[in-house]
Every structure is written in C-alpha cells, then in structure tokens.
mmCIF file of C-alpha atoms in Angstrom:
data_model
loop_
_atom_site.group_PDB
_atom_site.id
_atom_site.type_symbol
_atom_site.label_atom_id
_atom_site.label_comp_id
_atom_site.label_asym_id
_atom_site.label_seq_id
_atom_site.Cartn_x
_atom_site.Cartn_y
_atom_site.Cartn_z
ATOM 1 C CA MET A 58 0.000 0.000 0.000
ATOM 2 C CA MET A 59 2.816 2.377 0.854
ATOM 3 C CA ALA A 60 4.587 1.651 -2.432
ATOM 4 C CA THR A 61 1.399 2.379 -4.320
ATOM 5 C CA THR A 62 0.987 5.730 -2.545
ATOM 6 C CA LEU A 63 4.534 6.912 -3.064
ATOM 7 C CA SER A 64 4.885 5.923 -6.737
ATOM 8 C CA PRO A 65 3.014 8.958 -8.259
ATOM 9 C CA ALA A 66 5.147 11.362 -6.244
ATOM 10 C CA ALA A 67 8.298 9.558 -7.271
ATOM 11 C CA PHE A 68 7.370 9.762 -10.946
ATOM 12 C CA ALA A 69 6.504 13.435 -10.618
ATOM 13 C CA ILE A 70 9.912 14.153 -9.063
ATOM 14 C CA SER A 71 11.580 12.093 -11.801
ATOM 15 C CA ALA A 72 9.785 14.034 -14.545
ATOM 16 C CA LEU A 73 10.719 17.385 -12.978
ATOM 17 C CA SER A 74 14.352 16.433 -12.489
ATOM 18 C CA SER A 75 14.700 15.190 -16.098
ATOM 19 C CA SER A 76 13.200 18.270 -17.747
ATOM 20 C CA PRO A 77 16.364 20.467 -17.396
ATOM 21 C CA LEU A 78 18.381 17.710 -19.045
ATOM 22 C CA LYS A 79 16.031 17.644 -22.047
ATOM 23 C CA ALA A 80 16.004 21.409 -22.273
ATOM 24 C CA LYS A 81 19.783 21.508 -22.238
ATOM 25 C CA ARG A 82 19.906 19.133 -25.202
ATOM 26 C CA HIS A 83 18.033 21.563 -27.455
ATOM 27 C CA ASN A 84 19.694 24.837 -26.418
ATOM 28 C CA ASN A 85 22.848 24.391 -28.490
ATOM 29 C CA SER A 86 21.358 25.363 -31.848
ATOM 30 C CA ALA A 87 21.672 29.126 -31.325
ATOM 31 C CA SER A 88 25.384 28.796 -30.570
ATOM 32 C CA PHE A 89 25.981 27.819 -34.210
ATOM 33 C CA TYR A 90 25.132 31.326 -35.405
ATOM 34 C CA SER A 91 26.482 33.146 -32.362
ATOM 35 C CA GLN A 92 29.899 31.448 -32.593
ATOM 36 C CA THR A 93 30.402 31.611 -36.336
ATOM 37 C CA PRO A 94 33.276 34.079 -36.806
ATOM 38 C CA PHE A 95 32.528 35.245 -40.371
ATOM 39 C CA ARG A 96 28.888 36.223 -40.614
ATOM 40 C CA TYR A 97 26.269 38.882 -40.357
ATOM 41 C CA ASN A 98 23.858 38.686 -37.430
ATOM 42 C CA PRO A 99 21.099 36.178 -38.247
ATOM 43 C CA LEU A 100 17.392 36.510 -37.668
ATOM 44 C CA SER A 101 16.030 36.613 -34.160
ATOM 45 C CA ALA A 102 15.536 33.249 -32.510
ATOM 46 C CA ARG A 103 12.064 31.906 -32.165
ATOM 47 C CA PRO A 104 10.762 31.041 -28.700
ATOM 48 C CA SER A 105 10.879 27.393 -27.878
ATOM 49 C CA ILE A 106 7.690 25.415 -28.511
ATOM 50 C CA PRO A 107 6.708 22.445 -26.332
ATOM 51 C CA ARG A 108 7.424 19.144 -27.979
ATOM 52 C CA LYS A 109 3.862 17.863 -27.798
ATOM 53 C CA ALA A 110 2.560 21.143 -29.197
ATOM 54 C CA SER A 111 5.034 20.892 -32.074
ATOM 55 C CA TRP A 112 3.970 17.326 -32.792
ATOM 56 C CA VAL A 113 0.272 18.223 -32.780
ATOM 57 C CA ARG A 114 0.924 21.301 -34.927
ATOM 58 C CA ALA A 115 2.848 19.263 -37.492
ATOM 59 C CA THR A 116 0.029 16.728 -37.633
ATOM 60 C CA VAL A 117 -2.572 19.446 -38.170
ATOM 61 C CA LEU A 118 -0.520 21.008 -40.935
ATOM 62 C CA GLN A 119 -0.154 17.630 -42.612
ATOM 63 C CA ASP A 120 -3.910 17.003 -42.466
ATOM 64 C CA GLN A 121 -4.686 20.373 -44.011
ATOM 65 C CA GLU A 122 -2.080 20.103 -46.767
ATOM 66 C CA GLU A 123 -3.507 18.490 -49.871
ATOM 67 C CA LYS A 124 -1.100 19.846 -52.443
ATOM 68 C CA VAL A 125 2.589 20.620 -52.253
ATOM 69 C CA VAL A 126 3.011 24.381 -52.356
ATOM 70 C CA VAL A 127 6.330 26.170 -52.539
ATOM 71 C CA GLU A 128 6.221 29.107 -50.187
ATOM 72 C CA GLU A 129 8.132 32.305 -50.764
ATOM 73 C CA SER A 130 11.256 33.024 -48.759
ATOM 74 C CA PHE A 131 11.224 34.540 -45.307
ATOM 75 C CA PRO A 132 10.323 38.223 -45.005
ATOM 76 C CA ALA A 133 13.013 40.607 -43.875
ATOM 77 C CA LYS A 134 12.232 39.936 -40.223
ATOM 78 C CA THR A 135 10.584 36.921 -38.651
ATOM 79 C CA SER A 136 9.960 36.546 -34.967
ATOM 80 C CA ALA A 137 7.091 35.147 -32.991
ATOM 81 C CA ASP A 138 7.673 37.640 -30.171
ATOM 82 C CA ASP A 139 7.261 40.836 -32.115
ATOM 83 C CA GLY A 140 5.158 39.783 -35.091
ATOM 84 C CA GLY A 141 7.939 40.521 -37.540
ATOM 85 C CA LYS A 142 8.618 44.079 -36.370
ATOM 86 C CA GLY A 143 11.930 43.472 -34.684
ATOM 87 C CA GLY A 144 12.935 42.508 -31.160
ATOM 88 C CA GLY A 145 11.826 44.729 -28.332
ATOM 89 C CA ASN A 146 15.335 44.972 -26.869
ATOM 90 C CA GLU A 147 17.091 45.788 -30.161
ATOM 91 C CA PRO A 148 17.800 49.383 -31.141
ATOM 92 C CA PRO A 149 15.878 50.586 -34.220
ATOM 93 C CA GLU A 150 19.156 51.243 -36.013
ATOM 94 C CA SER A 151 20.276 47.632 -35.614
ATOM 95 C CA SER A 152 16.944 46.274 -36.843
ATOM 96 C CA SER A 153 16.995 48.577 -39.874
ATOM 97 C CA LEU A 154 20.568 47.589 -40.704
ATOM 98 C CA GLU A 155 19.757 43.894 -40.442
ATOM 99 C CA SER A 156 16.719 44.298 -42.688
ATOM 100 C CA TRP A 157 18.860 46.092 -45.248
ATOM 101 C CA VAL A 158 21.490 43.324 -45.115
ATOM 102 C CA ILE A 159 18.826 40.656 -45.616
ATOM 103 C CA LYS A 160 17.409 42.465 -48.629
ATOM 104 C CA LEU A 161 20.916 42.815 -50.071
ATOM 105 C CA GLU A 162 21.653 39.114 -49.587
ATOM 106 C CA GLN A 163 18.415 38.069 -51.225
ATOM 107 C CA SER A 164 18.897 40.479 -54.130
ATOM 108 C CA VAL A 165 22.347 39.036 -54.831
ATOM 109 C CA ASN A 166 20.978 35.477 -54.645
ATOM 110 C CA ILE A 167 18.124 36.233 -57.028
ATOM 111 C CA PHE A 168 20.487 37.902 -59.495
ATOM 112 C CA LEU A 169 22.865 34.915 -59.460
ATOM 113 C CA THR A 170 20.027 32.417 -59.827
ATOM 114 C CA ASP A 171 18.430 34.310 -62.725
ATOM 115 C CA SER A 172 21.795 34.487 -64.503
ATOM 116 C CA VAL A 173 22.277 30.725 -64.292
ATOM 117 C CA ILE A 174 18.684 30.119 -65.421
ATOM 118 C CA LYS A 175 19.224 32.221 -68.545
ATOM 119 C CA VAL A 176 22.301 30.164 -69.448
ATOM 120 C CA LEU A 177 20.410 26.894 -68.954
ATOM 121 C CA ASP A 178 17.441 28.142 -70.976
ATOM 122 C CA THR A 179 19.775 28.975 -73.846
ATOM 123 C CA LEU A 180 21.701 25.697 -73.819
ATOM 124 C CA TYR A 181 18.870 23.280 -72.973
ATOM 125 C CA HIS A 182 15.781 24.749 -74.563
ATOM 126 C CA ASP A 183 14.416 21.436 -75.871
ATOM 127 C CA ARG A 184 16.735 18.866 -74.221
ATOM 128 C CA HIS A 185 14.837 18.138 -71.038
ATOM 129 C CA TYR A 186 16.673 15.138 -69.601
ATOM 130 C CA ALA A 187 20.072 16.736 -70.182
ATOM 131 C CA ARG A 188 18.846 19.889 -68.425
ATOM 132 C CA PHE A 189 17.576 17.826 -65.503
ATOM 133 C CA PHE A 190 20.924 16.046 -65.291
ATOM 134 C CA VAL A 191 22.721 19.380 -65.012
ATOM 135 C CA LEU A 192 20.206 20.667 -62.473
ATOM 136 C CA GLU A 193 20.511 17.623 -60.220
ATOM 137 C CA THR A 194 24.304 17.663 -60.411
ATOM 138 C CA ILE A 195 24.252 21.273 -59.214
ATOM 139 C CA ALA A 196 21.363 20.965 -56.737
ATOM 140 C CA ARG A 197 23.069 18.504 -54.401
ATOM 141 C CA VAL A 198 26.270 20.565 -54.080
ATOM 142 C CA PRO A 199 25.043 22.993 -51.364
ATOM 143 C CA TYR A 200 24.385 20.132 -48.964
ATOM 144 C CA PHE A 201 27.954 18.905 -49.415
ATOM 145 C CA ALA A 202 29.155 22.434 -48.659
ATOM 146 C CA PHE A 203 26.941 22.812 -45.582
ATOM 147 C CA ILE A 204 28.153 19.512 -44.146
ATOM 148 C CA SER A 205 31.806 20.430 -44.833
ATOM 149 C CA VAL A 206 31.544 23.715 -42.935
ATOM 150 C CA LEU A 207 29.580 22.131 -40.096
ATOM 151 C CA HIS A 208 32.229 19.437 -39.667
ATOM 152 C CA LEU A 209 34.863 22.188 -39.597
ATOM 153 C CA TYR A 210 32.975 23.988 -36.837
ATOM 154 C CA GLU A 211 32.698 20.735 -34.890
ATOM 155 C CA SER A 212 36.454 20.182 -35.223
ATOM 156 C CA PHE A 213 37.100 23.640 -33.749
ATOM 157 C CA GLY A 214 34.576 23.023 -30.992
ATOM 158 C CA TRP A 215 32.471 26.024 -31.999
ATOM 159 C CA TRP A 216 29.150 24.271 -32.566
ATOM 160 C CA ARG A 217 27.784 20.757 -32.329
ATOM 161 C CA LYS A 218 24.285 19.709 -33.383
ATOM 162 C CA ALA A 219 23.340 16.451 -35.015
ATOM 163 C CA ASP A 220 20.039 17.595 -36.537
ATOM 164 C CA TYR A 221 21.627 19.839 -39.190
ATOM 165 C CA LEU A 222 24.052 17.138 -40.272
ATOM 166 C CA LYS A 223 21.325 14.495 -40.437
ATOM 167 C CA VAL A 224 18.900 16.628 -42.432
ATOM 168 C CA HIS A 225 21.508 17.924 -44.895
ATOM 169 C CA PHE A 226 22.854 14.431 -45.503
ATOM 170 C CA ALA A 227 19.307 13.186 -46.151
ATOM 171 C CA GLU A 228 18.829 16.051 -48.618
ATOM 172 C CA SER A 229 22.009 15.139 -50.479
ATOM 173 C CA TRP A 230 20.880 11.491 -50.501
ATOM 174 C CA ASN A 231 17.586 12.510 -52.092
ATOM 175 C CA GLU A 232 19.285 14.668 -54.732
ATOM 176 C CA MET A 233 21.724 11.869 -55.519
ATOM 177 C CA HIS A 234 18.820 9.564 -56.405
ATOM 178 C CA HIS A 235 17.334 12.282 -58.590
ATOM 179 C CA LEU A 236 20.659 12.342 -60.406
ATOM 180 C CA LEU A 237 20.698 8.554 -60.767
ATOM 181 C CA ILE A 238 17.234 8.681 -62.291
ATOM 182 C CA MET A 239 18.304 11.285 -64.862
ATOM 183 C CA GLU A 240 21.359 9.228 -65.744
ATOM 184 C CA GLU A 241 19.181 6.161 -66.301
ATOM 185 C CA LEU A 242 16.989 8.266 -68.592
ATOM 186 C CA GLY A 243 20.061 9.237 -70.665
ATOM 187 C CA GLY A 244 20.554 12.790 -69.440
ATOM 188 C CA ASN A 245 24.322 12.336 -69.204
ATOM 189 C CA ALA A 246 24.798 10.861 -72.682
ATOM 190 C CA TRP A 247 26.745 13.830 -74.062
ATOM 191 C CA TRP A 248 30.264 14.551 -72.873
ATOM 192 C CA VAL A 249 29.722 18.301 -73.029
ATOM 193 C CA ASP A 250 26.803 18.048 -70.612
ATOM 194 C CA ARG A 251 28.872 16.100 -68.102
ATOM 195 C CA PHE A 252 31.768 18.546 -68.478
ATOM 196 C CA LEU A 253 29.554 21.588 -67.950
ATOM 197 C CA ALA A 254 27.651 20.143 -64.993
ATOM 198 C CA GLN A 255 30.735 18.937 -63.145
ATOM 199 C CA HIS A 256 32.691 22.180 -63.560
ATOM 200 C CA ILE A 257 29.747 24.302 -62.490
ATOM 201 C CA ALA A 258 29.359 22.033 -59.467
ATOM 202 C CA VAL A 259 32.991 22.513 -58.400
ATOM 203 C CA ALA A 260 32.735 26.304 -58.638
ATOM 204 C CA TYR A 261 29.357 26.232 -56.896
ATOM 205 C CA TYR A 262 30.789 24.190 -54.023
ATOM 206 C CA PHE A 263 33.526 26.679 -53.133
ATOM 207 C CA MET A 264 31.146 29.608 -53.564
ATOM 208 C CA THR A 265 28.668 27.983 -51.164
ATOM 209 C CA VAL A 266 31.372 27.205 -48.594
ATOM 210 C CA PHE A 267 32.456 30.853 -48.579
ATOM 211 C CA MET A 268 28.855 32.089 -48.467
ATOM 212 C CA TYR A 269 27.933 29.691 -45.640
ATOM 213 C CA ALA A 270 30.906 30.812 -43.556
ATOM 214 C CA LEU A 271 30.011 34.456 -44.192
ATOM 215 C CA SER A 272 26.248 34.178 -43.650
ATOM 216 C CA PRO A 273 24.413 30.846 -43.245
ATOM 217 C CA ARG A 274 21.150 32.682 -43.807
ATOM 218 C CA MET A 275 22.296 33.906 -47.216
ATOM 219 C CA ALA A 276 23.523 30.447 -48.220
ATOM 220 C CA TYR A 277 20.235 28.840 -47.239
ATOM 221 C CA HIS A 278 18.259 31.441 -49.167
ATOM 222 C CA PHE A 279 20.375 30.874 -52.269
ATOM 223 C CA SER A 280 19.743 27.143 -52.040
ATOM 224 C CA GLU A 281 16.041 27.875 -51.639
ATOM 225 C CA CYS A 282 16.145 29.863 -54.901
ATOM 226 C CA VAL A 283 17.818 26.961 -56.706
ATOM 227 C CA GLU A 284 15.311 24.435 -55.361
ATOM 228 C CA ASN A 285 12.427 26.729 -56.249
ATOM 229 C CA HIS A 286 13.667 26.901 -59.838
ATOM 230 C CA ALA A 287 13.928 23.105 -59.917
ATOM 231 C CA TYR A 288 10.354 22.799 -58.683
ATOM 232 C CA GLU A 289 9.059 25.184 -61.366
ATOM 233 C CA THR A 290 11.057 23.399 -64.079
ATOM 234 C CA TYR A 291 9.653 19.969 -63.203
ATOM 235 C CA ASP A 292 6.152 21.360 -62.799
ATOM 236 C CA LYS A 293 6.187 22.877 -66.301
ATOM 237 C CA PHE A 294 7.596 19.659 -67.758
ATOM 238 C CA ILE A 295 4.877 17.539 -66.128
ATOM 239 C CA LYS A 296 2.116 19.793 -67.429
ATOM 240 C CA ALA A 297 3.556 19.786 -70.954
ATOM 241 C CA GLN A 298 4.545 16.101 -71.228
ATOM 242 C CA GLY A 299 2.183 14.471 -68.748
ATOM 243 C CA GLU A 300 0.263 12.238 -71.134
ATOM 244 C CA GLU A 301 3.402 10.915 -72.764
ATOM 245 C CA LEU A 302 5.032 10.255 -69.406
ATOM 246 C CA LYS A 303 2.083 8.143 -68.276
ATOM 247 C CA THR A 304 2.807 5.678 -71.072
ATOM 248 C CA SER A 305 6.501 5.248 -70.165
ATOM 249 C CA PRO A 306 7.788 2.815 -67.546
ATOM 250 C CA ALA A 307 9.448 4.058 -64.377
ATOM 251 C CA PRO A 308 13.224 3.627 -64.001
ATOM 252 C CA GLU A 309 14.230 0.832 -61.684
ATOM 253 C CA VAL A 310 16.282 3.132 -59.457
ATOM 254 C CA ALA A 311 13.218 5.318 -58.878
ATOM 255 C CA VAL A 312 11.065 2.345 -57.890
ATOM 256 C CA LYS A 313 13.663 1.126 -55.402
ATOM 257 C CA TYR A 314 14.183 4.562 -53.875
ATOM 258 C CA TYR A 315 10.553 5.609 -53.457
ATOM 259 C CA THR A 316 9.087 2.213 -52.558
ATOM 260 C CA GLY A 317 12.035 0.521 -50.844
ATOM 261 C CA GLY A 318 11.915 -0.982 -47.389
ATOM 262 C CA ASP A 319 14.001 1.577 -45.488
ATOM 263 C CA LEU A 320 12.613 5.094 -46.011
ATOM 264 C CA TYR A 321 14.189 6.723 -42.955
ATOM 265 C CA LEU A 322 16.324 9.117 -45.010
ATOM 266 C CA PHE A 323 13.384 9.833 -47.305
ATOM 267 C CA ASP A 324 11.407 11.084 -44.286
ATOM 268 C CA GLU A 325 14.417 12.842 -42.772
ATOM 269 C CA PHE A 326 14.779 15.645 -45.325
ATOM 270 C CA GLN A 327 11.050 16.505 -45.215
ATOM 271 C CA THR A 328 11.163 18.620 -42.071
ATOM 272 C CA SER A 329 7.644 20.022 -42.548
ATOM 273 C CA ARG A 330 6.061 16.568 -42.523
ATOM 274 C CA VAL A 331 5.477 13.929 -39.897
ATOM 275 C CA PRO A 332 7.532 10.785 -40.667
ATOM 276 C CA ASN A 333 5.729 7.922 -42.439
ATOM 277 C CA THR A 334 3.007 10.193 -43.832
ATOM 278 C CA ARG A 335 4.257 10.370 -47.434
ATOM 279 C CA ARG A 336 4.614 7.071 -49.232
ATOM 280 C CA PRO A 337 4.718 7.514 -53.050
ATOM 281 C CA LYS A 338 3.275 5.027 -55.528
ATOM 282 C CA ILE A 339 5.395 4.580 -58.636
ATOM 283 C CA GLU A 340 3.536 3.055 -61.570
ATOM 284 C CA ASN A 341 4.999 4.973 -64.508
ATOM 285 C CA LEU A 342 7.393 7.773 -65.428
ATOM 286 C CA TYR A 343 4.747 10.392 -64.704
ATOM 287 C CA ASP A 344 4.649 9.324 -61.042
ATOM 288 C CA VAL A 345 8.428 9.571 -60.896
ATOM 289 C CA PHE A 346 8.532 13.195 -62.035
ATOM 290 C CA VAL A 347 5.604 14.147 -59.808
ATOM 291 C CA ASN A 348 7.505 12.844 -56.788
ATOM 292 C CA ILE A 349 10.731 14.530 -57.864
ATOM 293 C CA ARG A 350 8.830 17.792 -58.148
ATOM 294 C CA ASP A 351 7.315 17.284 -54.706
ATOM 295 C CA ASP A 352 10.780 16.509 -53.306
ATOM 296 C CA GLU A 353 12.014 19.871 -54.585
ATOM 297 C CA ALA A 354 9.101 21.574 -52.829
ATOM 298 C CA GLU A 355 10.090 19.884 -49.559
ATOM 299 C CA HIS A 356 13.675 21.072 -50.045
ATOM 300 C CA CYS A 357 12.359 24.624 -50.435
ATOM 301 C CA LYS A 358 10.480 24.390 -47.147
ATOM 302 C CA THR A 359 13.499 23.007 -45.322
ATOM 303 C CA MET A 360 15.809 25.707 -46.705
ATOM 304 C CA LYS A 361 13.267 28.327 -45.700
ATOM 305 C CA ALA A 362 13.148 26.979 -42.147
ATOM 306 C CA CYS A 363 16.955 27.027 -41.937
ATOM 307 C CA GLN A 364 17.034 30.793 -42.489
ATOM 308 C CA THR A 365 15.919 31.282 -38.876
ATOM 309 C CA HIS A 366 18.662 29.937 -36.618
ATOM 310 C CA GLY A 367 17.621 27.186 -34.255
ATOM 311 C CA ASN A 368 14.509 26.510 -36.334
ATOM 312 C CA LEU A 369 15.684 23.222 -37.858
ATOM 313 C CA ARG A 370 15.094 19.899 -36.176
ATOM 314 C CA SER A 371 15.091 16.381 -37.482
ATOM 315 C CA PRO A 372 11.495 15.268 -38.078
ATOM 316 C CA HIS A 373 12.284 12.026 -36.277
ATOM 317 C CA SER A 374 13.374 13.892 -33.142
ATOM 318 C CA TYR A 375 9.793 14.986 -32.458
ATOM 319 C CA ALA A 376 8.662 11.374 -32.373
ATOM 320 C CA GLU A 377 11.556 10.461 -30.082
ATOM 321 C CA ASP A 378 10.746 13.319 -27.693
ATOM 322 C CA ALA A 379 7.065 12.401 -27.659
ATOM 323 C CA SER A 380 7.876 8.797 -26.781
ATOM 324 C CA GLU A 381 10.228 9.974 -24.029
ATOM 325 C CA ASP A 382 7.534 12.216 -22.557
ATOM 326 C CA ASP A 383 4.962 9.421 -22.655
ATOM 327 C CA SER A 384 7.317 6.953 -20.995
ATOM 328 C CA ALA A 385 8.150 9.517 -18.275
ATOM 329 C CA CYS A 386 4.457 10.075 -17.481
ATOM 330 C CA VAL A 387 3.333 6.430 -17.445
ATOM 331 C CA PRO A 388 4.418 4.367 -14.416
ATOM 332 C CA PRO A 389 6.142 1.100 -15.207
ATOM 333 C CA GLN A 390 3.937 -1.973 -15.077
ATOM 334 C CA THR A 391 4.497 -4.105 -11.979
ATOM 335 C CA ASP A 392 3.652 -7.764 -11.776
ATOM 336 C CA CYS A 393 1.686 -7.423 -8.519
ATOM 337 C CA GLN A 394 0.189 -10.903 -8.748
ATOM 338 C CA GLY A 395 3.658 -12.387 -9.066
ATOM 339 C CA ILE A 396 4.802 -10.563 -5.933
ATOM 340 C CA VAL A 397 1.753 -11.725 -3.970
ATOM 341 C CA ASP A 398 2.249 -15.332 -5.088
ATOM 342 C CA GLY A 399 5.878 -15.141 -4.052
ATOM 343 C CA ILE A 400 4.957 -13.871 -0.594
ATOM 344 C CA LYS A 401 2.347 -16.598 -0.110
ATOM 345 C CA LYS A 402 4.810 -19.256 -1.185
ATOM 346 C CA SER A 403 7.455 -18.043 1.248
ATOM 347 C CA VAL A 404 4.954 -18.024 4.153
ATOM 348 C CA THR A 405 3.307 -21.388 3.501
ATOM 349 C CA SER A 406 6.383 -23.357 2.509
ATOM 350 C CA PRO A 407 8.096 -25.290 5.344
ATOM 351 C CA PRO A 408 11.524 -24.128 6.475
ATOM 352 C CA VAL A 409 14.500 -25.763 4.864
ATOM 353 C CA LYS A 410 16.760 -27.679 7.219
ATOM 354 C CA GLN A 411 20.432 -26.967 6.895
ATOM 355 C CA ASP A 412 23.214 -29.277 8.005
ATOM 356 C CA ILE A 413 25.499 -27.844 10.637
#
C-alpha cells in the first residue's frame, strides 16, 4: 500500500528532475550562429515550442495540406515575439541595418540564380533530360558544402548539433537519387553536358562554402532559390509532357528509392512533414517526375526553415521526444500478482533444514 501511494510522487519528481536535461539538449542550436566568426547577425531566434505542441501542430498542418506548395522566402524579419517588427530589446538602427542586409543578400541570390537560369534556358531549350541532369548535379552541391563547414565547426569546438548534419545528408541522398534517375533516362549521354555540370558544381561548391561561412542565412536562401527553380522546371515539364510520361515505364532506381523498405532518409529531409506520412506510388514515369517535383518543394520548405537559426530539427526527433515524454508520465507496469504469489509461497512453505 505504501509503495502504491509513493509511486506517483516519485514519478513526478523524476519528470521534474529530467526536464532540465532535455532542455539543455536543445539549447545548443543558437550557438551555431552566435559562434560563427565570419557572418552577419542572423534573424532573431524563435521562442521554444513544447514538444507535444510541435507534434500536434505538425500533424494538423499535414492534415490540411492536400497539395505541395512552394512558399516564398522569409520576409526581412521573422519573430514570434514581435510579429515581424523586430525585437523589443534591439535598437531601431540595428533592426533597420539587419533588414537592409537581408534584402541585399536576397537580391544578390536572385540575381545569381536568374543568370544561371538564362544560361540553362539557352543551352537546354528542348533537351529536357540533359537539363535535368545538369540541375541535379548542381542541386546537391550545397548540402555537401553545408556539411563540410559544419564538420569544420565541430572540429574547432564552436558548434555541435546532429540535426543539421542528419537533415543535410538526407537532402544530399535525395538529390543523388534524382541524379541517378536522370542518368538512367540518358541525361548524361553527351560529354559536353557532363563537363559543364561537373565544372559548375565545383565552382558552386567553393562559392557555397564561402557564403555559408560568411552568412548561413544567405547560403540557405540561395539554395532555396535553386530548389524553387527546380520545382518550377519539373512542374512545367509535367504539365507539358504528362500524357506521354504516363505511357513510359518508371526507371528501376526510382522504384527502389521511393518504394524501398528503409525510407528513414526519405522522411528525414522533409522537415515540414510527420515521418511515415508520405509514401509515393510509382507506376509509370509520370509518377516519378511528380515525386521529384514534390521533393524539390520539400527542399524549399526546409531551406526556408533554416534561415531562422535554431529553427531546424530532425522530423524524427519529435517522435523520439514524444515517446520519451509518454514513458516519463506512465508508471512502469508491476507484476503485482507475481509478488503476492511469491509472498504466499514463502509463508506457507516449510523451512528448509540446513546441516550444521
């Protein structure tokens, strides 16, 4: 009886004592931006949201989302505390300067993206698969650059957070399979296309490394622009060639990637979705390009979320936190009947004689 009375209090004390440890685990994300030596000041940090509230909010968003929509990039200032008007403790001059810097960064990114798009439109006006091959070779480069810089910061002891590395690796894994699909469709048949794509990728890598070290926010916005262009390109292609694509078989690599047994990494890069909620069906080439287009939309959302520091978390971490909270609140099951039977047996059984 006494054990039964004390157990709720013990679990309450256990839950209270463990909460600082969980909070400490998630407070390292802001140090990434605060300890980066070559950068402009990033956007204001969002207030922390309870894990269960985040899980419920993600589920509601998933239920309401019927179509994949690419949202525009962050406004000049985003903060849940001030409604986008700047922090209450920041001087007006600092807020105005930061807004001007953000606008400058985004203007440079848009100019660079438009310049590359004009070159691709000129070279690949009617060669779709070759254009897609070049796009996918370029699109996965930023994630390599992000991971390289993040590993460098870890080596220096400036910042350590597994979520960014996990999500960016999952994004590069997704883009790599897009590239494999385009190669199977013959997009890399010409030597000049391979030469152009690979050399642009090398230059793009070093540019992204420098940009990410200078301003992670700017680098993420540039990658968002690239992914947004990829989404629009695939969307136009599907609308123009949809009927023909429905009569073509799906590449084997696409079937294995989208319908394979282990889809952990497929869920990992989709940070706006609850894991296990998107499971594509691949029946023909049309389904393949629809899913590639939807993947690019998910990349856009993830890159948008990254532009606010501390705003990126692995989608699987919410499920892990929810399970931890549930296990902390539910008392462990005790085999009471087994204990009672053991007590009865010890009382009724005769004493054992021992030789002296």
